[in-house]
Amino acid sequence: MSSLQEVIQQVNSRRLWRGAALLVLVAFSSPVFVLTLAPVYGSAPSHIFHGYGVAITAALGWFLKDFIQQVTNRRAVYLLPVVAFWYPTIQYFLLQQSSSFGNPTGAVITEVVAFYPFVLLSVACAAKLVQAGLNLERYGDLAKEHIPLISSGLGVGTTPAALITHGIETTIVEIDPVVHKFASKYFHLPPNHIAAIEDATLFVDRALKSPQPNQYDYIVHDVFTGGAEPIELFSIEFLGGLNSLLKEDGVIAMAVFPSCRYFREDAGEEGNGDFTNMVIFCKKDSATPLRFRDPVPADFLDSKFRETYLVPKHEIDPAIFTTVTGGQRVLRTKDTGKLYRWQDQGALEHWGIMRKVLPDAVWENW
């Protein structure tokens, strides 16, 4: 358990104050709304259910904050000014129907339709800001949205850490316990995840043999190891296992499925073979095209790096992969040994690239 001092050091005061300001705004607007009801329904009738209703709505906003963010595509904070602008107008028209509604029914209807949505949205946005301001994602949260994800291959944990911070329930499959230990200790991998320290092929096999296998909304297949990727994780059998673990509307990054889009890190030079990072996004359903929504500021987690690279830009025409002649169409587990010599060549090319990234002395004195 982290000490209080560590928690304080992680505080993002800007977000924390914004969240607190929103809560103060809601607290201030509550008696103001009652005052506007009083001339129509009377002071006492306006108070009968107001306190209970606001308390319940605020609690729902706090505990359903992740669900609300999910439903609004993480645009709740942009909807809040719209709701705040229109609720007095809605209240005005509802007050004109007071004789039809009766009392206290009319007061309750007016609050439910006009004021409670404002309270719900305000508290949900404030809760997310407070959560981010206090960096509570590192310590877990009772109201995380339940979006299961497998991340195969950990590295320093950049991708899983971002997904966990966004409230996605993440299972990390990593074969090397030291990699997981270092990612947690030195690269701030949040602890609130499921860690499966084992070979990914064994993890998938065991998952498929269970009576009721878990299915996942997202699978990240990222096992790059400096030019020598584990070939078994690209066989048709392994990818078929991932396909079985993926929900019907799920998405997988880096695999071959019916509907895919291919991207590379940079534009590259046409006609020249090069060594680059690539990612393939796929989904099971080929009836509709795979599209990405426009990012919102919350997606970037205050990172200029993510702001620059999060959205894939350099798409590759999949037709270029059909120009390869010879060889087999699919890789099967029993044939993986045939590709090891190509791995060696790739590893040597990657070594040369890394020598350009950092000077020789860095590698020689590692």
PDB file of N, CA, C and O in Angstrom, residues 208-271:
ATOM      1  N   LEU A 208      -9.454 -21.819 -23.407  1.00  0.00           N
ATOM      2  CA  LEU A 208     -10.412 -22.456 -24.312  1.00  0.00           C
ATOM      3  C   LEU A 208     -10.952 -23.766 -23.751  1.00  0.00           C
ATOM      4  O   LEU A 208     -12.059 -24.188 -24.097  1.00  0.00           O
ATOM      5  N   LYS A 209     -10.171 -24.409 -22.884  1.00  0.00           N
ATOM      6  CA  LYS A 209     -10.601 -25.688 -22.322  1.00  0.00           C
ATOM      7  C   LYS A 209     -11.507 -25.526 -21.103  1.00  0.00           C
ATOM      8  O   LYS A 209     -12.095 -26.508 -20.641  1.00  0.00           O
ATOM      9  N   SER A 210     -11.601 -24.322 -20.574  1.00  0.00           N
ATOM     10  CA  SER A 210     -12.458 -24.111 -19.412  1.00  0.00           C
ATOM     11  C   SER A 210     -13.923 -24.246 -19.823  1.00  0.00           C
ATOM     12  O   SER A 210     -14.278 -23.984 -20.979  1.00  0.00           O
ATOM     13  N   PRO A 211     -14.796 -24.660 -18.898  1.00  0.00           N
ATOM     14  CA  PRO A 211     -16.218 -24.869 -19.244  1.00  0.00           C
ATOM     15  C   PRO A 211     -16.885 -23.630 -19.828  1.00  0.00           C
ATOM     16  O   PRO A 211     -17.680 -23.723 -20.759  1.00  0.00           O
ATOM     17  N   GLN A 212     -16.570 -22.472 -19.277  1.00  0.00           N
ATOM     18  CA  GLN A 212     -17.137 -21.218 -19.775  1.00  0.00           C
ATOM     19  C   GLN A 212     -16.002 -20.213 -19.983  1.00  0.00           C
ATOM     20  O   GLN A 212     -15.706 -19.404 -19.103  1.00  0.00           O
ATOM     21  N   PRO A 213     -15.357 -20.261 -21.143  1.00  0.00           N
ATOM     22  CA  PRO A 213     -14.209 -19.371 -21.378  1.00  0.00           C
ATOM     23  C   PRO A 213     -14.613 -17.900 -21.320  1.00  0.00           C
ATOM     24  O   PRO A 213     -15.692 -17.520 -21.794  1.00  0.00           O
ATOM     25  N   ASN A 214     -13.755 -17.089 -20.710  1.00  0.00           N
ATOM     26  CA  ASN A 214     -13.976 -15.645 -20.736  1.00  0.00           C
ATOM     27  C   ASN A 214     -13.843 -15.150 -22.170  1.00  0.00           C
ATOM     28  O   ASN A 214     -13.007 -15.636 -22.933  1.00  0.00           O
ATOM     29  N   GLN A 215     -14.668 -14.183 -22.514  1.00  0.00           N
ATOM     30  CA  GLN A 215     -14.532 -13.537 -23.814  1.00  0.00           C
ATOM     31  C   GLN A 215     -14.207 -12.068 -23.599  1.00  0.00           C
ATOM     32  O   GLN A 215     -14.628 -11.460 -22.616  1.00  0.00           O
ATOM     33  N   TYR A 216     -13.467 -11.511 -24.537  1.00  0.00           N
ATOM     34  CA  TYR A 216     -12.881 -10.198 -24.332  1.00  0.00           C
ATOM     35  C   TYR A 216     -13.354  -9.206 -25.393  1.00  0.00           C
ATOM     36  O   TYR A 216     -13.559  -9.557 -26.554  1.00  0.00           O
ATOM     37  N   ASP A 217     -13.500  -7.952 -24.950  1.00  0.00           N
ATOM     38  CA  ASP A 217     -13.877  -6.879 -25.870  1.00  0.00           C
ATOM     39  C   ASP A 217     -12.700  -6.477 -26.757  1.00  0.00           C
ATOM     40  O   ASP A 217     -12.882  -6.113 -27.912  1.00  0.00           O
ATOM     41  N   TYR A 218     -11.498  -6.523 -26.177  1.00  0.00           N
ATOM     42  CA  TYR A 218     -10.298  -6.143 -26.920  1.00  0.00           C
ATOM     43  C   TYR A 218      -9.189  -7.152 -26.639  1.00  0.00           C
ATOM     44  O   TYR A 218      -9.077  -7.680 -25.533  1.00  0.00           O
ATOM     45  N   ILE A 219      -8.368  -7.392 -27.638  1.00  0.00           N
ATOM     46  CA  ILE A 219      -7.151  -8.181 -27.461  1.00  0.00           C
ATOM     47  C   ILE A 219      -6.015  -7.420 -28.133  1.00  0.00           C
ATOM     48  O   ILE A 219      -6.121  -7.036 -29.303  1.00  0.00           O
ATOM     49  N   VAL A 220      -4.948  -7.180 -27.383  1.00  0.00           N
ATOM     50  CA  VAL A 220      -3.755  -6.526 -27.928  1.00  0.00           C
ATOM     51  C   VAL A 220      -2.671  -7.589 -28.067  1.00  0.00           C
ATOM     52  O   VAL A 220      -2.207  -8.147 -27.078  1.00  0.00           O
ATOM     53  N   HIS A 221      -2.291  -7.869 -29.291  1.00  0.00           N
ATOM     54  CA  HIS A 221      -1.297  -8.903 -29.597  1.00  0.00           C
ATOM     55  C   HIS A 221       0.001  -8.181 -29.952  1.00  0.00           C
ATOM     56  O   HIS A 221       0.249  -7.833 -31.101  1.00  0.00           O
ATOM     57  N   ASP A 222       0.825  -7.921 -28.935  1.00  0.00           N
ATOM     58  CA  ASP A 222       2.028  -7.097 -29.121  1.00  0.00           C
ATOM     59  C   ASP A 222       3.215  -7.833 -28.518  1.00  0.00           C
ATOM     60  O   ASP A 222       3.507  -7.706 -27.333  1.00  0.00           O
ATOM     61  N   VAL A 223       3.909  -8.606 -29.332  1.00  0.00           N
ATOM     62  CA  VAL A 223       4.976  -9.466 -28.806  1.00  0.00           C
ATOM     63  C   VAL A 223       6.301  -9.199 -29.514  1.00  0.00           C
ATOM     64  O   VAL A 223       7.124 -10.098 -29.680  1.00  0.00           O
ATOM     65  N   PHE A 224       6.529  -7.963 -29.916  1.00  0.00           N
ATOM     66  CA  PHE A 224       7.782  -7.618 -30.589  1.00  0.00           C
ATOM     67  C   PHE A 224       8.941  -7.703 -29.600  1.00  0.00           C
ATOM     68  O   PHE A 224       8.863  -7.189 -28.487  1.00  0.00           O
ATOM     69  N   THR A 225      10.022  -8.350 -29.996  1.00  0.00           N
ATOM     70  CA  THR A 225      11.166  -8.523 -29.094  1.00  0.00           C
ATOM     71  C   THR A 225      12.475  -8.198 -29.799  1.00  0.00           C
ATOM     72  O   THR A 225      13.458  -8.923 -29.676  1.00  0.00           O
ATOM     73  N   GLY A 226      12.491  -7.144 -30.567  1.00  0.00           N
ATOM     74  CA  GLY A 226      13.747  -6.750 -31.190  1.00  0.00           C
ATOM     75  C   GLY A 226      14.133  -7.593 -32.381  1.00  0.00           C
ATOM     76  O   GLY A 226      15.304  -7.922 -32.565  1.00  0.00           O
ATOM     77  N   GLY A 227      13.168  -7.953 -33.203  1.00  0.00           N
ATOM     78  CA  GLY A 227      13.473  -8.680 -34.426  1.00  0.00           C
ATOM     79  C   GLY A 227      13.321 -10.177 -34.320  1.00  0.00           C
ATOM     80  O   GLY A 227      13.492 -10.888 -35.304  1.00  0.00           O
ATOM     81  N   ALA A 228      13.016 -10.700 -33.137  1.00  0.00           N
ATOM     82  CA  ALA A 228      12.884 -12.154 -32.963  1.00  0.00           C
ATOM     83  C   ALA A 228      11.571 -12.466 -32.263  1.00  0.00           C
ATOM     84  O   ALA A 228      11.537 -12.868 -31.110  1.00  0.00           O
ATOM     85  N   GLU A 229      10.482 -12.252 -32.974  1.00  0.00           N
ATOM     86  CA  GLU A 229       9.163 -12.479 -32.393  1.00  0.00           C
ATOM     87  C   GLU A 229       8.914 -13.976 -32.216  1.00  0.00           C
ATOM     88  O   GLU A 229       9.391 -14.791 -33.011  1.00  0.00           O
ATOM     89  N   PRO A 230       8.161 -14.351 -31.175  1.00  0.00           N
ATOM     90  CA  PRO A 230       7.811 -15.770 -31.002  1.00  0.00           C
ATOM     91  C   PRO A 230       6.863 -16.221 -32.110  1.00  0.00           C
ATOM     92  O   PRO A 230       5.686 -15.857 -32.128  1.00  0.00           O
ATOM     93  N   ILE A 231       7.368 -17.013 -33.028  1.00  0.00           N
ATOM     94  CA  ILE A 231       6.607 -17.374 -34.226  1.00  0.00           C
ATOM     95  C   ILE A 231       5.336 -18.132 -33.880  1.00  0.00           C
ATOM     96  O   ILE A 231       4.317 -18.014 -34.570  1.00  0.00           O
ATOM     97  N   GLU A 232       5.371 -18.906 -32.794  1.00  0.00           N
ATOM     98  CA  GLU A 232       4.193 -19.692 -32.418  1.00  0.00           C
ATOM     99  C   GLU A 232       2.962 -18.814 -32.202  1.00  0.00           C
ATOM    100  O   GLU A 232       1.831 -19.272 -32.352  1.00  0.00           O
ATOM    101  N   LEU A 233       3.186 -17.557 -31.857  1.00  0.00           N
ATOM    102  CA  LEU A 233       2.065 -16.657 -31.585  1.00  0.00           C
ATOM    103  C   LEU A 233       1.479 -16.049 -32.857  1.00  0.00           C
ATOM    104  O   LEU A 233       0.590 -15.199 -32.790  1.00  0.00           O
ATOM    105  N   PHE A 234       1.999 -16.479 -34.009  1.00  0.00           N
ATOM    106  CA  PHE A 234       1.450 -16.025 -35.286  1.00  0.00           C
ATOM    107  C   PHE A 234       0.901 -17.193 -36.106  1.00  0.00           C
ATOM    108  O   PHE A 234       0.558 -17.025 -37.274  1.00  0.00           O
ATOM    109  N   SER A 235       0.839 -18.360 -35.497  1.00  0.00           N
ATOM    110  CA  SER A 235       0.320 -19.525 -36.216  1.00  0.00           C
ATOM    111  C   SER A 235      -1.196 -19.441 -36.333  1.00  0.00           C
ATOM    112  O   SER A 235      -1.868 -18.755 -35.550  1.00  0.00           O
ATOM    113  N   ILE A 236      -1.730 -20.152 -37.299  1.00  0.00           N
ATOM    114  CA  ILE A 236      -3.177 -20.139 -37.523  1.00  0.00           C
ATOM    115  C   ILE A 236      -3.914 -20.716 -36.321  1.00  0.00           C
ATOM    116  O   ILE A 236      -5.021 -20.292 -35.981  1.00  0.00           O
ATOM    117  N   GLU A 237      -3.277 -21.674 -35.631  1.00  0.00           N
ATOM    118  CA  GLU A 237      -3.924 -22.277 -34.461  1.00  0.00           C
ATOM    119  C   GLU A 237      -4.041 -21.266 -33.322  1.00  0.00           C
ATOM    120  O   GLU A 237      -5.089 -21.158 -32.674  1.00  0.00           O
ATOM    121  N   PHE A 238      -2.961 -20.514 -33.088  1.00  0.00           N
ATOM    122  CA  PHE A 238      -2.997 -19.542 -31.990  1.00  0.00           C
ATOM    123  C   PHE A 238      -3.970 -18.402 -32.296  1.00  0.00           C
ATOM    124  O   PHE A 238      -4.757 -17.994 -31.442  1.00  0.00           O
ATOM    125  N   LEU A 239      -3.921 -17.901 -33.525  1.00  0.00           N
ATOM    126  CA  LEU A 239      -4.833 -16.821 -33.894  1.00  0.00           C
ATOM    127  C   LEU A 239      -6.283 -17.293 -33.862  1.00  0.00           C
ATOM    128  O   LEU A 239      -7.193 -16.531 -33.523  1.00  0.00           O
ATOM    129  N   GLY A 240      -6.493 -18.568 -34.199  1.00  0.00           N
ATOM    130  CA  GLY A 240      -7.843 -19.117 -34.088  1.00  0.00           C
ATOM    131  C   GLY A 240      -8.311 -19.153 -32.646  1.00  0.00           C
ATOM    132  O   GLY A 240      -9.493 -18.919 -32.354  1.00  0.00           O
ATOM    133  N   GLY A 241      -7.374 -19.438 -31.727  1.00  0.00           N
ATOM    134  CA  GLY A 241      -7.723 -19.404 -30.305  1.00  0.00           C
ATOM    135  C   GLY A 241      -8.099 -18.010 -29.849  1.00  0.00           C
ATOM    136  O   GLY A 241      -9.070 -17.824 -29.102  1.00  0.00           O
ATOM    137  N   LEU A 242      -7.347 -17.006 -30.307  1.00  0.00           N
ATOM    138  CA  LEU A 242      -7.695 -15.627 -29.969  1.00  0.00           C
ATOM    139  C   LEU A 242      -9.063 -15.261 -30.537  1.00  0.00           C
ATOM    140  O   LEU A 242      -9.845 -14.551 -29.902  1.00  0.00           O
ATOM    141  N   ASN A 243      -9.335 -15.759 -31.721  1.00  0.00           N
ATOM    142  CA  ASN A 243     -10.634 -15.504 -32.346  1.00  0.00           C
ATOM    143  C   ASN A 243     -11.768 -16.040 -31.475  1.00  0.00           C
ATOM    144  O   ASN A 243     -12.813 -15.407 -31.324  1.00  0.00           O
ATOM    145  N   SER A 244     -11.550 -17.195 -30.868  1.00  0.00           N
ATOM    146  CA  SER A 244     -12.580 -17.792 -30.012  1.00  0.00           C
ATOM    147  C   SER A 244     -12.762 -17.011 -28.714  1.00  0.00           C
ATOM    148  O   SER A 244     -13.850 -17.009 -28.138  1.00  0.00           O
ATOM    149  N   LEU A 245     -11.700 -16.355 -28.251  1.00  0.00           N
ATOM    150  CA  LEU A 245     -11.785 -15.591 -27.007  1.00  0.00           C
ATOM    151  C   LEU A 245     -12.302 -14.177 -27.226  1.00  0.00           C
ATOM    152  O   LEU A 245     -12.602 -13.473 -26.260  1.00  0.00           O
ATOM    153  N   LEU A 246     -12.405 -13.766 -28.479  1.00  0.00           N
ATOM    154  CA  LEU A 246     -12.851 -12.413 -28.790  1.00  0.00           C
ATOM    155  C   LEU A 246     -14.370 -12.384 -28.935  1.00  0.00           C
ATOM    156  O   LEU A 246     -14.960 -13.249 -29.576  1.00  0.00           O
ATOM    157  N   LYS A 247     -14.997 -11.379 -28.329  1.00  0.00           N
ATOM    158  CA  LYS A 247     -16.444 -11.228 -28.477  1.00  0.00           C
ATOM    159  C   LYS A 247     -16.796 -10.929 -29.929  1.00  0.00           C
ATOM    160  O   LYS A 247     -15.953 -10.486 -30.711  1.00  0.00           O
ATOM    161  N   GLU A 248     -18.052 -11.157 -30.267  1.00  0.00           N
ATOM    162  CA  GLU A 248     -18.478 -10.982 -31.656  1.00  0.00           C
ATOM    163  C   GLU A 248     -18.255  -9.554 -32.148  1.00  0.00           C
ATOM    164  O   GLU A 248     -17.967  -9.328 -33.316  1.00  0.00           O
ATOM    165  N   ASP A 249     -18.408  -8.572 -31.254  1.00  0.00           N
ATOM    166  CA  ASP A 249     -18.187  -7.181 -31.648  1.00  0.00           C
ATOM    167  C   ASP A 249     -16.845  -6.669 -31.136  1.00  0.00           C
ATOM    168  O   ASP A 249     -16.610  -5.465 -31.070  1.00  0.00           O
ATOM    169  N   GLY A 250     -15.954  -7.595 -30.755  1.00  0.00           N
ATOM    170  CA  GLY A 250     -14.663  -7.206 -30.210  1.00  0.00           C
ATOM    171  C   GLY A 250     -13.671  -6.796 -31.289  1.00  0.00           C
ATOM    172  O   GLY A 250     -13.897  -6.993 -32.485  1.00  0.00           O
ATOM    173  N   VAL A 251     -12.557  -6.231 -30.843  1.00  0.00           N
ATOM    174  CA  VAL A 251     -11.509  -5.757 -31.754  1.00  0.00           C
ATOM    175  C   VAL A 251     -10.173  -6.308 -31.281  1.00  0.00           C
ATOM    176  O   VAL A 251      -9.905  -6.364 -30.077  1.00  0.00           O
ATOM    177  N   ILE A 252      -9.356  -6.722 -32.233  1.00  0.00           N
ATOM    178  CA  ILE A 252      -8.018  -7.216 -31.905  1.00  0.00           C
ATOM    179  C   ILE A 252      -6.990  -6.378 -32.650  1.00  0.00           C
ATOM    180  O   ILE A 252      -7.192  -6.005 -33.807  1.00  0.00           O
ATOM    181  N   ALA A 253      -5.929  -6.027 -31.959  1.00  0.00           N
ATOM    182  CA  ALA A 253      -4.833  -5.285 -32.582  1.00  0.00           C
ATOM    183  C   ALA A 253      -3.697  -6.260 -32.865  1.00  0.00           C
ATOM    184  O   ALA A 253      -3.186  -6.909 -31.955  1.00  0.00           O
ATOM    185  N   MET A 254      -3.346  -6.397 -34.127  1.00  0.00           N
ATOM    186  CA  MET A 254      -2.265  -7.254 -34.608  1.00  0.00           C
ATOM    187  C   MET A 254      -2.700  -8.700 -34.739  1.00  0.00           C
ATOM    188  O   MET A 254      -2.480  -9.525 -33.857  1.00  0.00           O
ATOM    189  N   ALA A 255      -3.374  -8.997 -35.814  1.00  0.00           N
ATOM    190  CA  ALA A 255      -3.746 -10.369 -36.167  1.00  0.00           C
ATOM    191  C   ALA A 255      -4.349 -10.338 -37.560  1.00  0.00           C
ATOM    192  O   ALA A 255      -4.344  -9.314 -38.215  1.00  0.00           O
ATOM    193  N   VAL A 256      -4.865 -11.470 -38.013  1.00  0.00           N
ATOM    194  CA  VAL A 256      -5.492 -11.524 -39.331  1.00  0.00           C
ATOM    195  C   VAL A 256      -6.904 -12.064 -39.161  1.00  0.00           C
ATOM    196  O   VAL A 256      -7.096 -13.224 -38.833  1.00  0.00           O
ATOM    197  N   PHE A 257      -7.883 -11.218 -39.360  1.00  0.00           N
ATOM    198  CA  PHE A 257      -9.283 -11.562 -39.181  1.00  0.00           C
ATOM    199  C   PHE A 257     -10.056 -11.052 -40.396  1.00  0.00           C
ATOM    200  O   PHE A 257      -9.491 -10.392 -41.273  1.00  0.00           O
ATOM    201  N   PRO A 258     -11.370 -11.331 -40.473  1.00  0.00           N
ATOM    202  CA  PRO A 258     -12.112 -10.995 -41.690  1.00  0.00           C
ATOM    203  C   PRO A 258     -12.051  -9.530 -42.090  1.00  0.00           C
ATOM    204  O   PRO A 258     -12.010  -9.211 -43.263  1.00  0.00           O
ATOM    205  N   SER A 259     -12.081  -8.617 -41.131  1.00  0.00           N
ATOM    206  CA  SER A 259     -12.114  -7.192 -41.463  1.00  0.00           C
ATOM    207  C   SER A 259     -10.953  -6.501 -40.768  1.00  0.00           C
ATOM    208  O   SER A 259     -10.931  -6.402 -39.547  1.00  0.00           O
ATOM    209  N   CYS A 260      -9.977  -6.040 -41.542  1.00  0.00           N
ATOM    210  CA  CYS A 260      -8.756  -5.485 -40.954  1.00  0.00           C
ATOM    211  C   CYS A 260      -8.357  -4.184 -41.646  1.00  0.00           C
ATOM    212  O   CYS A 260      -8.701  -3.938 -42.802  1.00  0.00           O
ATOM    213  N   ARG A 261      -7.604  -3.363 -40.896  1.00  0.00           N
ATOM    214  CA  ARG A 261      -6.946  -2.187 -41.455  1.00  0.00           C
ATOM    215  C   ARG A 261      -5.498  -2.201 -40.979  1.00  0.00           C
ATOM    216  O   ARG A 261      -5.210  -2.530 -39.830  1.00  0.00           O
ATOM    217  N   TYR A 262      -4.589  -1.805 -41.874  1.00  0.00           N
ATOM    218  CA  TYR A 262      -3.156  -1.927 -41.627  1.00  0.00           C
ATOM    219  C   TYR A 262      -2.534  -0.529 -41.562  1.00  0.00           C
ATOM    220  O   TYR A 262      -2.798   0.318 -42.423  1.00  0.00           O
ATOM    221  N   PHE A 263      -1.692  -0.317 -40.558  1.00  0.00           N
ATOM    222  CA  PHE A 263      -1.038   0.981 -40.408  1.00  0.00           C
ATOM    223  C   PHE A 263       0.441   0.773 -40.089  1.00  0.00           C
ATOM    224  O   PHE A 263       0.823  -0.220 -39.477  1.00  0.00           O
ATOM    225  N   ARG A 264       1.241   1.744 -40.497  1.00  0.00           N
ATOM    226  CA  ARG A 264       2.649   1.759 -40.127  1.00  0.00           C
ATOM    227  C   ARG A 264       2.949   3.055 -39.390  1.00  0.00           C
ATOM    228  O   ARG A 264       2.179   4.015 -39.441  1.00  0.00           O
ATOM    229  N   GLU A 265       4.101   3.076 -38.719  1.00  0.00           N
ATOM    230  CA  GLU A 265       4.421   4.207 -37.848  1.00  0.00           C
ATOM    231  C   GLU A 265       4.669   5.488 -38.635  1.00  0.00           C
ATOM    232  O   GLU A 265       4.288   6.575 -38.209  1.00  0.00           O
ATOM    233  N   ASP A 266       5.334   5.371 -39.788  1.00  0.00           N
ATOM    234  CA  ASP A 266       5.622   6.561 -40.581  1.00  0.00           C
ATOM    235  C   ASP A 266       5.292   6.281 -42.040  1.00  0.00           C
ATOM    236  O   ASP A 266       4.921   5.168 -42.413  1.00  0.00           O
ATOM    237  N   ALA A 267       5.431   7.304 -42.863  1.00  0.00           N
ATOM    238  CA  ALA A 267       5.045   7.154 -44.265  1.00  0.00           C
ATOM    239  C   ALA A 267       5.967   6.202 -45.011  1.00  0.00           C
ATOM    240  O   ALA A 267       5.530   5.446 -45.878  1.00  0.00           O
ATOM    241  N   GLY A 268       7.256   6.218 -44.686  1.00  0.00           N
ATOM    242  CA  GLY A 268       8.200   5.340 -45.374  1.00  0.00           C
ATOM    243  C   GLY A 268       8.468   5.801 -46.794  1.00  0.00           C
ATOM    244  O   GLY A 268       7.870   6.751 -47.301  1.00  0.00           O
ATOM    245  N   GLU A 269       9.373   5.108 -47.444  1.00  0.00           N
ATOM    246  CA  GLU A 269       9.713   5.424 -48.827  1.00  0.00           C
ATOM    247  C   GLU A 269       9.214   4.310 -49.723  1.00  0.00           C
ATOM    248  O   GLU A 269       9.571   3.150 -49.557  1.00  0.00           O
ATOM    249  N   GLU A 270       8.380   4.685 -50.653  1.00  0.00           N
ATOM    250  CA  GLU A 270       7.768   3.690 -51.528  1.00  0.00           C
ATOM    251  C   GLU A 270       8.829   2.957 -52.341  1.00  0.00           C
ATOM    252  O   GLU A 270       9.738   3.558 -52.905  1.00  0.00           O
ATOM    253  N   GLY A 271       8.703   1.652 -52.366  1.00  0.00           N
ATOM    254  CA  GLY A 271       9.627   0.846 -53.154  1.00  0.00           C
ATOM    255  C   GLY A 271      10.851   0.393 -52.399  1.00  0.00           C
ATOM    256  O   GLY A 271      11.613  -0.433 -52.888  1.00  0.00           O
TER     257      GLY A 271
END
